[in-house]
Amino acid sequence: MRSKTGNVKYYLFLFSILVYLRVSAQEQHSFLRELPPVPPTVSVASTLPVSFNSYLISFKVYQTSFDVLLPVSDTVRKKDKDGDGVVDSLDKCPDEKGAVQYDGCPIPDSDNDGIADDTDNCPTVAGLVKYKGCPAPDKDGDKINDEDDQCSSEPGVARYGGCPVGDKDGDGVNDDDDKCINQPGTSKNEGCPENKKSRATVTPEKKKKK
């Protein structure tokens, strides 16, 4: 629809807004605006009571239709107390920042290692950030992680820095259990040498012939 008054032209704009954010809303507005005769720049001032980010607006001018994606300023905002982007009416944890996929609640951390399950390669075992949520490796299985194990390829004990207990005299009895660490002995004798009693061999005397 068009009318002329001197050099001023008027156009009738019809547009629809379709918004998606869990719920759908559709509004249709018709209005008459005076436009300056300087194409292709068009500026229309209008405030709409909506609370979303951008809209696909369809214009119809002189029987010609076209779509334009335009940002629209918010004039009404739904309450989001924790500021996580999930409005309170849909937020199951409205007092705690969360994620949309968890309905506004924080991403779970099943092993309580401070690394959220969605980035934790070992979500059921507590681990470290540098190992992507997994525990530090323990190659020799002695329960001393390789970072602290001075003998990472040989099972040992913590008080020896992850190395095996020493055996100074090389008798196979470790120094912790060896009561004679400087003398090779036997495990039966707690690492000490066995005391062998000397046995004298008595040779029977031969009887003299008469």
Phi, psi and omega in degrees: 000136182217144173222155181236136172224098186068233179261009182265129180251144178239140179234145176261117180257129174243126177215155179237146178241126177241119187244135178242120170199076186068320176241157180249143177222146180223131178231145177231129182234142172237134179206161180247124181229142176277128181244139176288144182283056180231074179292155003264009182286126180230129179232120180236122180265121178203143178247127182246138181280073181229169185220046180234194191259305182218159190221147172266113185250126179259124178254147174229114181228125180054044178069010179250129182251144173206154181251141178225133175267114185235143171284142179235131181293139178283136173243343177229124180242134177282149186292132176222084190302320183268359175065030181263006179088359176248118184296149187305326182293340179248357186269118179281347176229069188293344181260003184222130181298137181215201182238152182300319183293345176248028177054039176088359178266157180297154175293131184295156176228085189301324183263004177055038178261008179083006179242118184299146185304329184287348176239007184262117179286345177228071189293346181255359179232128180298136182214200184240153180300317184292344175252023177056040176090358178264158178294160174297142183294152177222085189300321183267000175067026180264012178068019172241115187296153187302333180295329183254358186265116180282346176230069190292345180255008182222125181301137180212200181234156186298320185292346175251024177066028180090000178265160178294158175294139184290164176221083189301319183267001175064030181264005179086001176250117185294155188300333179294330183254355186268119179275354177225072189291344180260359180233125176300136179216204181237155179294330180295330181252028177056038176087358179263156177295149177278136177276115181261124177282130179286134181250120180278134179265118181264123179263121181300134178288148179272136179286137179281141178280138177275000000 
